[in-house]
Coordinates of C-alpha atoms in Angstrom, one line a residue:
M18 CA 93.8 -19.7 -39.9
S19 CA 91.0 -18.0 -37.9
P20 CA 87.9 -20.0 -37.5
P21 CA 84.9 -18.7 -39.6
A22 CA 82.7 -16.1 -37.9
P23 CA 79.5 -17.2 -36.4
R24 CA 76.3 -16.9 -38.5
A25 CA 72.7 -16.9 -37.7
W26 CA 70.8 -17.4 -40.8
Q27 CA 67.0 -16.6 -40.8
R28 CA 65.2 -17.6 -44.0
M29 CA 62.7 -14.8 -45.0
L30 CA 59.3 -15.4 -46.8
S31 CA 60.8 -13.6 -49.8
G32 CA 63.2 -16.4 -50.1
R33 CA 66.2 -14.2 -48.8
R34 CA 68.4 -15.8 -46.3
L35 CA 69.4 -13.0 -43.7
D36 CA 72.3 -13.3 -41.4
L37 CA 71.2 -11.7 -38.1
L38 CA 74.8 -11.3 -37.0
N39 CA 76.1 -9.6 -40.2
P40 CA 73.2 -8.5 -42.1
S41 CA 73.6 -7.6 -45.8
P42 CA 71.3 -4.8 -47.2
H43 CA 70.8 -7.1 -50.4
D44 CA 68.9 -9.5 -48.0
I45 CA 66.4 -7.1 -46.9
E46 CA 62.9 -6.6 -48.3
L47 CA 60.2 -4.0 -47.7
A48 CA 57.5 -7.0 -47.9
D49 CA 59.5 -9.2 -45.3
I50 CA 59.6 -6.1 -42.8
A51 CA 56.0 -5.4 -42.9
H52 CA 54.9 -9.1 -43.1
G53 CA 56.9 -9.6 -39.8
L54 CA 56.1 -6.3 -38.0
A55 CA 52.3 -6.9 -38.4
R56 CA 52.8 -10.3 -36.8
V57 CA 54.8 -9.1 -33.9
A58 CA 52.8 -8.2 -31.0
R59 CA 53.5 -5.1 -28.7
W60 CA 53.2 -5.4 -24.9
N61 CA 53.5 -9.1 -25.5
G62 CA 50.1 -9.2 -26.8
Q63 CA 48.6 -8.2 -23.2
T64 CA 46.3 -5.7 -24.8
A65 CA 42.6 -5.1 -25.0
G66 CA 40.6 -5.8 -28.1
E67 CA 39.9 -8.5 -30.7
H68 CA 43.4 -7.8 -32.5
V69 CA 47.1 -7.7 -31.2
F70 CA 48.6 -4.1 -31.5
S71 CA 51.5 -4.7 -33.8
V72 CA 54.9 -3.3 -34.0
A73 CA 53.6 -2.2 -37.4
Q74 CA 50.8 -0.4 -36.1
H75 CA 53.1 1.2 -33.3
S76 CA 55.5 2.4 -36.0
L77 CA 52.7 4.0 -37.8
L78 CA 51.7 5.8 -34.6
V79 CA 55.2 6.9 -33.9
E80 CA 55.6 8.3 -37.3
A81 CA 52.1 10.2 -37.1
I82 CA 53.4 11.5 -33.8
G83 CA 56.5 12.5 -35.1
L84 CA 54.8 14.5 -37.8
H85 CA 52.6 16.2 -35.4
L86 CA 55.9 17.3 -33.4
R87 CA 57.8 18.5 -36.7
P88 CA 55.1 19.1 -39.4
D89 CA 57.9 20.0 -41.9
C90 CA 59.5 16.6 -41.9
T91 CA 60.8 15.5 -45.1
G92 CA 60.2 11.9 -46.3
P93 CA 63.4 10.5 -45.4
Q94 CA 63.0 12.0 -41.9
G95 CA 59.5 10.5 -41.8
L96 CA 61.1 7.0 -42.7
E97 CA 63.2 7.3 -39.6
F98 CA 60.1 7.3 -37.4
L99 CA 58.6 4.5 -39.5
I100 CA 61.8 2.2 -39.4
H101 CA 62.9 3.0 -35.7
D102 CA 61.6 -0.6 -34.5
A103 CA 62.0 -2.3 -38.0
P104 CA 64.6 -4.8 -36.6
E105 CA 61.9 -6.4 -34.8
Y106 CA 60.5 -8.0 -37.8
V107 CA 63.2 -10.8 -37.2
V108 CA 64.0 -10.4 -33.5
G109 CA 60.7 -10.0 -32.0
D110 CA 59.6 -7.3 -29.6
I111 CA 61.8 -7.8 -26.6
I112 CA 60.1 -5.7 -23.8
S113 CA 62.3 -3.0 -22.2
P114 CA 63.2 -4.5 -18.8
L115 CA 64.7 -7.5 -20.6
K116 CA 66.5 -5.5 -23.1
A117 CA 68.0 -3.5 -20.2
A118 CA 68.9 -6.9 -18.5
I119 CA 70.7 -8.4 -21.6
G120 CA 72.1 -5.0 -22.8
D121 CA 74.6 -5.1 -25.6
A122 CA 74.0 -8.8 -26.5
Y123 CA 70.5 -7.3 -28.0
K124 CA 71.4 -3.8 -28.8
G125 CA 74.2 -4.9 -31.2
V126 CA 72.2 -7.2 -33.3
E127 CA 69.4 -4.5 -33.4
R128 CA 72.0 -1.7 -34.3
R129 CA 73.6 -3.8 -37.2
L130 CA 70.0 -4.7 -38.6
L131 CA 69.0 -1.1 -38.5
A132 CA 72.2 0.1 -40.3
A133 CA 71.4 -2.6 -43.0
I134 CA 68.1 -1.4 -43.4
R135 CA 68.9 2.2 -43.9
R136 CA 71.8 1.2 -46.3
R137 CA 69.1 -0.9 -48.4
F138 CA 66.9 2.0 -48.7
G139 CA 69.4 4.7 -49.0
L140 CA 68.9 6.4 -45.9
D141 CA 71.9 8.2 -44.1
A142 CA 72.4 7.9 -40.4
P143 CA 70.0 10.4 -38.6
D144 CA 71.2 13.5 -37.2
P145 CA 71.4 13.5 -33.2
A146 CA 68.5 15.9 -33.1
L147 CA 65.9 13.8 -35.2
S148 CA 67.3 10.8 -33.2
R149 CA 66.1 12.5 -30.0
L150 CA 62.9 13.2 -31.6
V151 CA 62.3 9.8 -32.6
K152 CA 63.0 8.5 -29.1
R153 CA 60.4 11.3 -27.7
A154 CA 57.7 10.2 -29.9
D155 CA 58.5 6.5 -29.3
R156 CA 57.7 7.3 -25.6
I157 CA 54.8 9.4 -26.4
A158 CA 53.2 6.6 -28.3
A159 CA 54.2 4.0 -25.5
H160 CA 52.2 6.1 -22.9
V161 CA 49.2 6.3 -25.2
E162 CA 49.3 2.6 -25.9
A163 CA 50.0 1.8 -22.1
V164 CA 47.0 3.7 -21.0
R165 CA 44.6 2.9 -24.1
L166 CA 45.4 -0.8 -24.3
A167 CA 47.6 -2.3 -21.7
G168 CA 45.7 -1.5 -18.6
F169 CA 48.1 1.2 -17.2
T170 CA 46.9 4.2 -15.1
A171 CA 47.8 7.6 -16.1
E172 CA 50.0 7.6 -13.3
E173 CA 51.7 4.4 -14.1
A174 CA 52.3 5.2 -17.7
A175 CA 53.8 8.5 -16.6
R176 CA 56.4 6.8 -14.3
Y177 CA 57.7 4.8 -16.9
F178 CA 57.2 7.0 -20.2
G179 CA 56.9 10.6 -19.1
R180 CA 53.9 12.7 -18.9
A181 CA 51.0 12.6 -21.4
E182 CA 51.0 15.0 -24.5
A183 CA 48.1 16.5 -26.1
L184 CA 47.6 14.7 -29.5
P185 CA 45.0 15.2 -32.6
E186 CA 42.2 12.7 -32.5
A187 CA 43.2 11.4 -35.8
V188 CA 46.5 10.4 -34.4
L189 CA 44.9 8.9 -31.3
A190 CA 42.8 6.9 -33.6
L191 CA 45.9 5.0 -34.7
S192 CA 45.9 3.3 -31.2
K193 CA 43.1 1.1 -32.1
P194 CA 44.2 -2.4 -33.1
W195 CA 43.7 -3.4 -36.7
P196 CA 43.4 -6.8 -38.3
T197 CA 47.1 -8.0 -39.3
A198 CA 46.6 -7.6 -43.0
R199 CA 45.5 -4.1 -42.6
A200 CA 48.6 -3.2 -40.3
Q201 CA 50.8 -4.8 -43.1
D202 CA 49.3 -2.9 -46.0
R203 CA 49.2 0.3 -44.2
Y204 CA 52.9 -0.1 -43.3
I205 CA 53.7 -0.7 -46.9
A206 CA 51.7 2.1 -48.2
R207 CA 53.2 4.7 -45.7
F208 CA 56.8 3.6 -46.3
E209 CA 56.2 3.9 -50.0
A210 CA 54.6 7.3 -49.6
L211 CA 57.5 8.7 -47.5
A212 CA 60.1 7.0 -49.9
G213 CA 58.6 9.0 -52.7

């Protein structure tokens, strides 16, 4: 008889117990995702302003950029932008250099969580073109945040995230950090609007 598979249980505020190594869609709740993402700081909290710039707010910025790049996005396509960093509500925002160093050890957990989140909300895997667009919007958002919040020069940001792109002021306004409760509520409201 083989030994039981390892488990890594995380008790969520909703009362669910989520196994991070083998996540079940039944143990995923939107309220838990929004609560966690609104409290995970981008840039390890090293940003200007009274409030941290949370992953929830970053996700809203990425979704707004995605809609700017592809105005005809459907609701499910918009959700792909919004949930692209959703696993971080339990695993945290591990910065890119560390992700690169630990490689698949982190990526595997993130992929399984994102797949469970998609199943929970009835989303198919995105087509490759949409996945590329999500990554592009994510890089554009990172450039905006780096310059506006994290003290990067435009040249430094371009080196890491590519060149700056012209964005409407309404989109750029999303890069001003909000209080936690506002980020959480706005994430839930946008998710529900896109989910219909």
